[in-house]
Coordinates of C-alpha atoms in Angstrom, one line a residue:
X1 CA -17.8 76.4 -109.3
X2 CA -17.9 78.3 -106.0
X3 CA -20.2 77.0 -103.2
X4 CA -22.7 79.3 -101.5
X5 CA -21.9 80.4 -98.0
X6 CA -23.1 78.2 -95.1
X7 CA -25.2 80.2 -92.6
X8 CA -26.1 79.3 -89.0
X9 CA -29.0 80.9 -87.2
X10 CA -28.9 82.0 -83.6
X11 CA -31.3 79.6 -81.8
X12 CA -32.7 82.4 -79.6
X13 CA -32.9 85.4 -81.9
X14 CA -33.2 83.7 -85.3
X15 CA -30.5 86.1 -86.7
X16 CA -27.5 84.9 -88.6
X17 CA -25.0 83.8 -86.1
X18 CA -22.3 82.7 -88.5
X19 CA -21.7 82.7 -92.3
X20 CA -18.8 80.7 -93.6
X21 CA -17.4 80.0 -97.0
X22 CA -16.9 76.3 -97.6
X23 CA -13.3 75.3 -98.2
X24 CA -13.1 75.0 -102.0
X25 CA -12.3 71.5 -103.3
X26 CA -9.2 72.7 -105.1
X27 CA -7.8 73.9 -101.7
X28 CA -7.9 70.5 -100.1
X29 CA -4.6 69.4 -101.6
X30 CA -2.8 72.4 -100.1
X31 CA -4.4 71.8 -96.7
X32 CA -3.3 68.2 -96.7
X33 CA 0.3 69.0 -97.8
X34 CA 0.6 71.7 -95.2
X35 CA -0.6 69.2 -92.6
X36 CA 1.9 66.6 -93.8
X37 CA 4.8 69.1 -93.6
X38 CA 3.6 70.2 -90.2
X39 CA 3.5 66.7 -88.9
X40 CA 7.1 66.2 -89.8
X41 CA 8.1 69.4 -88.0
X42 CA 6.1 68.5 -84.9
X43 CA 7.7 65.0 -84.9
X44 CA 11.1 66.6 -84.9
X45 CA 10.3 68.5 -81.7
X46 CA 10.9 67.0 -78.4
X47 CA 7.9 66.0 -76.3
X48 CA 9.0 68.8 -73.9
X49 CA 8.8 71.4 -76.7
X50 CA 5.4 70.1 -77.8
X51 CA 4.2 70.4 -74.2
X52 CA 5.3 74.1 -74.1
X53 CA 3.6 74.7 -77.5
X54 CA 0.3 73.2 -76.2
X55 CA 0.4 75.3 -73.0
X56 CA 1.0 78.5 -75.0
X57 CA -2.0 77.7 -77.2
X58 CA -4.0 77.0 -74.1
X59 CA -3.1 80.4 -72.7
X60 CA -4.0 82.1 -76.0
X61 CA -7.5 80.6 -75.9
X62 CA -8.0 81.4 -72.2
X63 CA -7.1 85.0 -73.0
X64 CA -10.1 85.1 -75.5
X65 CA -12.5 83.3 -73.2
X66 CA -15.3 85.9 -73.5
X67 CA -15.3 86.1 -77.3
X68 CA -15.1 82.3 -77.7
X69 CA -17.9 81.8 -75.2
X70 CA -20.2 84.3 -77.0
X71 CA -19.3 82.6 -80.3
X72 CA -20.5 79.3 -78.8
X73 CA -23.6 80.7 -77.3
X74 CA -24.7 82.5 -80.5
X75 CA -24.2 79.4 -82.7
X76 CA -25.7 76.7 -80.5
X77 CA -27.6 78.4 -77.7
X78 CA -26.1 77.3 -74.4
X79 CA -26.1 79.9 -71.6
X80 CA -23.1 82.1 -71.6
X81 CA -22.1 81.0 -68.2
X82 CA -22.0 77.4 -69.4
X83 CA -20.0 78.5 -72.5
X84 CA -17.4 80.2 -70.3
X85 CA -17.3 77.0 -68.3
X86 CA -16.6 75.0 -71.5
X87 CA -13.6 77.2 -72.2
X88 CA -12.3 76.5 -68.7
X89 CA -13.0 72.8 -69.1
X90 CA -11.1 72.7 -72.4
X91 CA -8.1 74.4 -70.8
X92 CA -8.2 71.8 -68.0
X93 CA -8.1 69.0 -70.5
X94 CA -5.2 70.6 -72.4
X95 CA -3.2 71.1 -69.3
X96 CA -3.8 67.6 -68.0
X97 CA -2.8 65.9 -71.2
X98 CA 0.3 68.1 -71.4
X99 CA 1.2 67.1 -67.8
X100 CA 1.1 63.4 -68.5
X101 CA 2.6 63.5 -72.1
X102 CA 6.2 62.9 -71.3
X103 CA 5.5 59.8 -69.2
X104 CA 2.7 58.5 -71.5
X105 CA 4.8 58.9 -74.7
X106 CA 8.1 57.6 -73.3
X107 CA 9.6 54.4 -74.7
X108 CA 8.7 51.2 -73.0
X109 CA 12.0 49.5 -72.1
X110 CA 11.7 45.8 -71.6
X111 CA 13.6 43.8 -68.9
X112 CA 17.2 43.1 -69.9
X113 CA 17.9 40.0 -72.0
X114 CA 21.5 38.8 -72.3
X115 CA 23.1 40.5 -75.4
X116 CA 19.9 42.3 -76.4
X117 CA 18.2 45.6 -76.0
X118 CA 14.4 45.7 -76.5
X119 CA 12.2 48.7 -76.4
X120 CA 8.9 49.9 -77.8
X121 CA 8.8 53.4 -79.2
X122 CA 5.6 55.4 -79.7
X123 CA 5.7 57.3 -83.0
X124 CA 3.1 59.8 -84.3
X125 CA 0.8 58.7 -87.1
X126 CA 1.0 61.9 -89.2
X127 CA -2.2 63.7 -89.9
X128 CA -5.3 63.4 -87.7
X129 CA -8.8 64.5 -89.0
X130 CA -10.9 65.8 -86.1
X131 CA -14.7 65.9 -86.6
X132 CA -16.1 67.3 -83.4
X133 CA -19.7 67.8 -82.3
X134 CA -21.7 71.0 -81.8
X135 CA -23.0 70.4 -78.3
X136 CA -19.6 70.9 -76.7
X137 CA -17.7 72.3 -79.6
X138 CA -14.5 72.9 -77.7
X139 CA -14.5 69.8 -75.5
X140 CA -15.2 67.4 -78.3
X141 CA -12.5 69.0 -80.4
X142 CA -9.8 69.1 -77.7
X143 CA -10.2 65.4 -77.0
X144 CA -8.3 64.8 -80.2
X145 CA -6.3 68.0 -80.6
X146 CA -4.5 67.8 -77.3
X147 CA -3.1 64.2 -77.5
X148 CA -2.6 64.4 -81.2
X149 CA -0.3 67.5 -81.2
X150 CA 1.5 66.3 -78.0
X151 CA 2.2 63.0 -79.8
X152 CA 3.6 64.8 -82.8
X153 CA 0.7 64.8 -85.2
X154 CA -0.8 67.6 -87.2
X155 CA -4.6 68.1 -86.9
X156 CA -7.2 69.2 -89.4
X157 CA -10.4 70.3 -87.7
X158 CA -13.7 70.0 -89.7
X159 CA -16.3 71.3 -87.3
X160 CA -20.0 70.6 -87.2
X161 CA -22.3 72.7 -89.5
X162 CA -24.0 74.0 -86.3
X163 CA -20.7 75.4 -84.9
X164 CA -18.5 76.0 -87.9
X165 CA -16.5 78.8 -86.4
X166 CA -15.2 76.9 -83.4
X167 CA -12.4 75.1 -85.1
X168 CA -10.8 78.4 -86.1
X169 CA -10.3 79.3 -82.4
X170 CA -7.9 76.3 -82.1
X171 CA -6.1 77.1 -85.4
X172 CA -5.5 80.7 -84.4
X173 CA -4.4 79.8 -80.9
X174 CA -1.8 77.3 -82.1
X175 CA -0.6 79.8 -84.8
X176 CA -0.2 82.5 -82.0
X177 CA 1.7 79.9 -79.9
X178 CA 4.3 79.5 -82.7
X179 CA 3.3 76.1 -84.0
X180 CA 4.6 75.0 -87.3
X181 CA 2.5 76.2 -90.2
X182 CA -0.4 73.8 -90.7
X183 CA 0.0 72.1 -87.3
X184 CA -3.7 72.8 -86.5
X185 CA -5.9 73.8 -89.5
X186 CA -9.6 74.5 -89.5
X187 CA -11.9 74.2 -92.5
X188 CA -15.5 73.8 -93.4
X189 CA -16.8 71.1 -95.8
X190 CA -20.1 69.6 -96.8
X191 CA -20.5 65.9 -96.3
X192 CA -19.3 64.7 -99.7
X193 CA -16.1 66.7 -99.3
X194 CA -15.7 65.3 -95.7
X195 CA -16.1 61.8 -97.1
X196 CA -13.5 62.6 -99.7
X197 CA -11.1 63.7 -96.9
X198 CA -11.7 60.6 -94.9
X199 CA -10.8 58.5 -97.9
X200 CA -7.6 60.4 -98.7
X201 CA -4.5 58.4 -98.0
X202 CA -2.8 61.5 -96.5
X203 CA -5.1 61.3 -93.5
X204 CA -3.8 58.8 -91.0
X205 CA -6.5 58.8 -88.3
X206 CA -10.0 60.1 -87.9
X207 CA -11.9 60.9 -84.7
X208 CA -15.6 61.5 -85.2
X209 CA -17.9 62.7 -82.4
X210 CA -21.6 62.6 -83.2
X211 CA -24.6 60.4 -83.9
X212 CA -24.6 56.6 -84.4
X213 CA -25.8 57.3 -88.0
X214 CA -22.9 59.7 -88.5
X215 CA -20.5 57.0 -87.2
X216 CA -21.8 54.5 -89.8
X217 CA -21.3 57.1 -92.5
X218 CA -17.7 57.7 -91.4
X219 CA -17.0 53.9 -91.6
X220 CA -18.5 53.8 -95.0
X221 CA -16.4 56.7 -96.2
X222 CA -13.3 54.7 -95.2
X223 CA -14.4 51.4 -96.6
X224 CA -11.5 51.4 -99.2
X225 CA -8.9 52.0 -96.5
X226 CA -7.4 50.2 -93.6
X227 CA -8.0 53.2 -91.5
X228 CA -8.8 53.3 -87.8
X229 CA -11.7 55.7 -87.0
X230 CA -12.3 56.6 -83.4
X231 CA -16.0 57.0 -82.8
X232 CA -17.5 58.9 -79.9
X233 CA -21.2 58.4 -80.4
X234 CA -24.4 58.8 -78.5
X235 CA -25.7 57.7 -75.2
X236 CA -28.9 56.7 -73.5
X237 CA -27.3 56.9 -70.1
X238 CA -29.2 55.3 -67.1
X239 CA -29.1 56.1 -63.4
X240 CA -30.1 53.8 -60.6
X241 CA -31.3 55.2 -57.3
X242 CA -30.7 52.5 -54.8
X243 CA -32.6 52.3 -51.5
X244 CA -29.6 53.3 -49.3
X245 CA -28.6 56.5 -51.2
X246 CA -28.6 60.1 -50.0
X247 CA -31.8 60.9 -51.8
X248 CA -31.7 64.7 -51.7
X249 CA -28.2 64.7 -53.2
X250 CA -29.1 62.1 -55.8
X251 CA -32.1 64.0 -57.0
X252 CA -30.2 67.3 -57.2
X253 CA -27.4 65.8 -59.2
X254 CA -29.6 63.6 -61.5
X255 CA -31.8 66.6 -62.4
X256 CA -28.7 68.7 -63.2
X257 CA -27.3 65.7 -65.1
X258 CA -30.4 65.5 -67.3
X259 CA -31.0 69.3 -67.8
X260 CA -27.5 70.8 -68.1
X261 CA -27.0 72.3 -71.6
X262 CA -30.7 71.6 -72.2
X263 CA -29.9 67.9 -72.1
X264 CA -27.8 68.1 -75.2
X265 CA -25.0 66.0 -73.9
X266 CA -24.0 62.5 -75.0
X267 CA -23.5 61.6 -71.3
X268 CA -26.6 63.3 -69.9
X269 CA -28.8 61.3 -67.7
X270 CA -31.5 60.0 -70.1
X271 CA -33.4 57.5 -67.9
X272 CA -33.7 56.9 -64.2
X273 CA -34.7 53.7 -62.3
X274 CA -35.6 54.4 -58.7
X275 CA -36.0 51.7 -56.0
X276 CA -39.7 51.5 -55.2
X277 CA -39.2 52.4 -51.6
X278 CA -37.9 55.8 -52.6
X279 CA -40.0 56.3 -55.8
X280 CA -42.7 58.8 -54.6
X281 CA -40.1 60.8 -52.7
X282 CA -37.9 61.0 -55.7
X283 CA -40.7 62.3 -57.9
X284 CA -41.8 64.8 -55.3
X285 CA -38.2 66.1 -54.9
X286 CA -37.4 66.2 -58.6
X287 CA -40.5 68.2 -59.7
X288 CA -39.7 71.6 -58.2
X289 CA -36.1 71.3 -59.4
X290 CA -37.3 70.7 -62.9
X291 CA -39.8 73.5 -62.8
X292 CA -37.2 75.9 -61.4
X293 CA -35.2 76.2 -64.7
X294 CA -35.3 79.7 -66.2
X295 CA -35.6 79.7 -70.0
X296 CA -34.6 82.8 -71.8
X297 CA -31.9 84.8 -73.6
X298 CA -28.7 82.6 -73.3
X299 CA -26.6 85.8 -73.0
X300 CA -28.5 86.8 -69.8
X301 CA -27.0 85.8 -66.5
X302 CA -30.6 85.0 -65.3
X303 CA -31.1 82.2 -67.8
X304 CA -30.3 78.7 -66.6
X305 CA -31.5 76.8 -69.7
X306 CA -31.0 78.0 -73.3
X307 CA -32.8 77.1 -76.5
X308 CA -32.5 73.9 -78.5
X309 CA -29.7 74.1 -81.0
X310 CA -31.2 72.4 -84.0
X311 CA -34.4 73.7 -85.7
X312 CA -36.1 70.3 -86.1
X313 CA -35.4 69.0 -82.6
X314 CA -38.2 70.4 -80.5
X315 CA -40.7 68.5 -82.6
X316 CA -38.6 65.3 -82.2
X317 CA -38.5 65.8 -78.4
X318 CA -42.3 66.2 -78.4
X319 CA -42.6 62.9 -80.3
X320 CA -40.5 61.2 -77.6
X321 CA -42.9 62.5 -74.9
X322 CA -46.0 61.5 -76.8
X323 CA -44.6 58.0 -77.4
X324 CA -44.0 57.6 -73.7
X325 CA -47.4 58.9 -72.6
X326 CA -49.0 56.7 -75.2
X327 CA -47.4 53.7 -73.5
X328 CA -48.8 54.8 -70.1
X329 CA -46.3 57.3 -68.7
X330 CA -47.6 60.2 -66.7
X331 CA -46.4 63.7 -67.5
X332 CA -45.5 65.5 -64.3
X333 CA -44.3 68.8 -65.8
X334 CA -43.2 70.1 -69.2
X335 CA -43.5 68.2 -72.4
X336 CA -43.9 70.8 -75.1
X337 CA -42.0 73.1 -77.4
X338 CA -42.2 76.7 -76.3
X339 CA -40.8 80.2 -76.8
X340 CA -39.9 83.1 -74.5
X341 CA -41.6 86.4 -75.3
X342 CA -42.1 85.0 -78.8
X343 CA -38.5 84.2 -79.4
X344 CA -36.3 81.1 -79.5
X345 CA -36.9 77.4 -80.0
X346 CA -37.1 76.0 -76.5
X347 CA -38.4 72.8 -75.0
X348 CA -40.0 72.8 -71.5
X349 CA -37.9 71.0 -68.9
X350 CA -39.8 67.7 -68.7
X351 CA -40.4 65.1 -65.9
X352 CA -42.2 61.9 -66.7
X353 CA -43.0 59.1 -64.3
X354 CA -44.0 55.4 -64.7
X355 CA -42.3 55.2 -68.1
X356 CA -42.5 51.9 -69.9
X357 CA -39.3 50.1 -70.8
X358 CA -40.7 49.9 -74.3
X359 CA -40.8 53.7 -74.6
X360 CA -38.3 55.2 -77.0
X361 CA -37.0 57.4 -74.2
X362 CA -35.8 54.3 -72.4
X363 CA -34.1 52.9 -75.5
X364 CA -32.9 55.7 -77.7
X365 CA -30.9 59.0 -77.2
X366 CA -33.4 61.9 -76.9
X367 CA -30.8 64.7 -76.5
X368 CA -33.0 67.1 -74.7
X369 CA -34.3 68.3 -71.3
X370 CA -36.3 65.2 -70.6
X371 CA -36.2 63.1 -67.4
X372 CA -38.1 59.8 -67.6
X373 CA -38.4 57.9 -64.4
X374 CA -39.5 54.3 -63.6
X375 CA -39.7 52.2 -60.4
X376 CA -37.7 49.0 -59.8
X377 CA -37.9 46.5 -57.0
X378 CA -34.3 45.2 -56.9
X379 CA -30.7 45.8 -58.0
X380 CA -31.1 42.9 -60.4
X381 CA -34.2 44.5 -62.1
X382 CA -32.3 47.8 -62.3
X383 CA -29.3 46.2 -63.9
X384 CA -31.4 44.4 -66.5
X385 CA -33.2 47.6 -67.5
X386 CA -30.0 49.7 -67.5
X387 CA -28.4 47.3 -70.0
X388 CA -31.5 47.1 -72.2
X389 CA -30.2 49.6 -74.7
X390 CA -28.0 49.4 -77.7
X391 CA -26.1 52.4 -76.3
X392 CA -23.5 52.2 -73.5
X393 CA -21.6 55.4 -72.8
X394 CA -22.0 56.0 -69.0
X395 CA -24.2 54.7 -66.2
X396 CA -24.5 56.0 -62.6
X397 CA -25.3 54.2 -59.4
X398 CA -26.6 56.2 -56.4
X399 CA -25.8 54.3 -53.2
X400 CA -23.9 54.6 -49.9
X401 CA -22.6 51.0 -50.4
X402 CA -19.3 50.8 -52.3
X403 CA -19.7 47.0 -52.7
X404 CA -23.1 47.5 -54.3
X405 CA -21.6 50.0 -56.7
X406 CA -18.7 47.6 -57.5
X407 CA -21.0 44.7 -58.0
X408 CA -23.2 46.6 -60.5
X409 CA -20.2 48.2 -62.2
X410 CA -18.8 44.7 -63.1
X411 CA -22.1 44.0 -65.0
X412 CA -23.1 47.3 -66.4
X413 CA -22.5 47.7 -70.1
X414 CA -21.0 51.2 -70.3
X415 CA -17.6 52.9 -70.8
X416 CA -17.8 54.8 -67.6
X417 CA -19.5 53.8 -64.3
X418 CA -20.2 56.5 -61.8
X419 CA -21.0 56.2 -58.1
X420 CA -22.9 59.2 -56.8
X421 CA -22.1 61.4 -59.7
X422 CA -23.1 61.7 -63.4
X423 CA -22.6 63.7 -66.6
X424 CA -19.0 64.4 -65.7
X425 CA -15.6 63.7 -67.3
X426 CA -12.2 63.4 -65.6
X427 CA -9.4 63.7 -68.2
X428 CA -7.3 61.4 -66.1
X429 CA -9.7 58.6 -67.0
X430 CA -10.3 57.1 -70.4
X431 CA -13.4 58.2 -72.3
X432 CA -15.0 55.4 -74.3
X433 CA -18.2 53.7 -75.1
X434 CA -19.4 50.2 -75.7
X435 CA -22.1 48.8 -78.1
X436 CA -23.4 51.6 -80.4
X437 CA -21.8 54.3 -78.3
X438 CA -18.6 53.9 -80.3
X439 CA -15.1 52.5 -80.1
X440 CA -11.7 53.8 -79.2
X441 CA -10.5 55.9 -76.3
X442 CA -9.7 59.6 -75.8
X443 CA -8.1 61.3 -72.8
X444 CA -6.1 59.8 -70.0
X445 CA -2.7 58.1 -70.7
X446 CA -4.6 55.6 -72.9
X447 CA -5.7 58.5 -75.2
X448 CA -2.3 58.6 -76.8
X449 CA -2.4 55.0 -78.0
X450 CA -4.7 55.5 -81.0
X451 CA -2.6 58.5 -82.1
X452 CA 0.7 56.7 -82.0
X453 CA 2.2 53.7 -83.7
X454 CA 4.2 51.2 -81.6
X455 CA 7.6 50.5 -83.2
X456 CA 9.6 47.6 -81.8
X457 CA 13.4 48.1 -81.5
X458 CA 15.2 44.7 -81.1
X459 CA 18.9 45.3 -81.0
X460 CA 21.6 42.5 -80.7
X461 CA 24.4 44.2 -78.8
X462 CA 26.9 41.5 -79.2
X463 CA 27.4 38.1 -80.8

């Protein structure tokens, strides 16, 4: 029985932005067999040839920057300028991983031992299932695709229902680059079919980017298998504004870190603790910056904040605000769902002060343009509050004292600790979370580890 097409609305216009036919169940076998064959072909290529392949695919996607960016904007609503920036960021990650592939994937040769040769080879796993997220549909996809293909694996991309067309851009680029047939395939499946794919023995690794609930579902889907699932999950990322910081720069960067992409980022700044000596100045400086965002048509160059991607989410964001104010927080600006000229599902850029540590905003991921702020009296109080969440993706410390940053970094429970920056990713550094923010690593030289299998070679050269 054929399934009905899956449609996605444009978050600004309400028009149909995408309509895709789900991959029929009977086609999954062919998809998997093509991937298995492609993985063998990729494995047979030298690392140098895989690097050339990935760079050609990168060029193919860059050539289509404008159409890819508009595709992203129409499906999930981010301003077109930010969507173009995502294409550029994706290319940067591809190129970095390609640049470090030869060294990262080289055999580890152990020190000589009389009469023996010992080395550790890094072999590809086979087929990688990539389940990216809609908020950064290229960046969350490339975190798996780049190291997987460079290591010699084939990739099946099953993209989010919000951005179902984005996986196809990678598949077309790799085909244009001359990749083996099936090296990168894109399909669209509902959850039961995705669960079936996760449980299939022909899939050797899964990387899921999404919610904590989604991560639990992926683990449950693999319960009958000894399968490693990489999980890049949510964040409730804190910032601490220490008394010795450059306050103007801190405010500017923190507001941007909270509001960029309408706050729909797993590493957005979601809560801020400001030393009491700077607290009133911080609020006074942040308010005009929050008010300055221009909501509107995301395809207009004048727009600096687009609509909220998911239809139900503005009401959820309002519930976060009401919970905080019910616990004593003061609303400085924003706080409500809104439209622009009767169109779009927007949420007002929001600044709250005096937010209780018991508020949901200080404990859970809100995923919207909300900036809750609370005062603290010491580094120790800031540290305790920053760690008082079940999520641990990133944390930022705003200070002019490197030793203070190091001292806090040793105790902060997060995968990435920033000093004087936030909401940023460097592909030379590992991307990982702790606690409910996930497990596993993508990017950097360590990003190849989960996508390869160490094989020991222990040779006796003479008796």
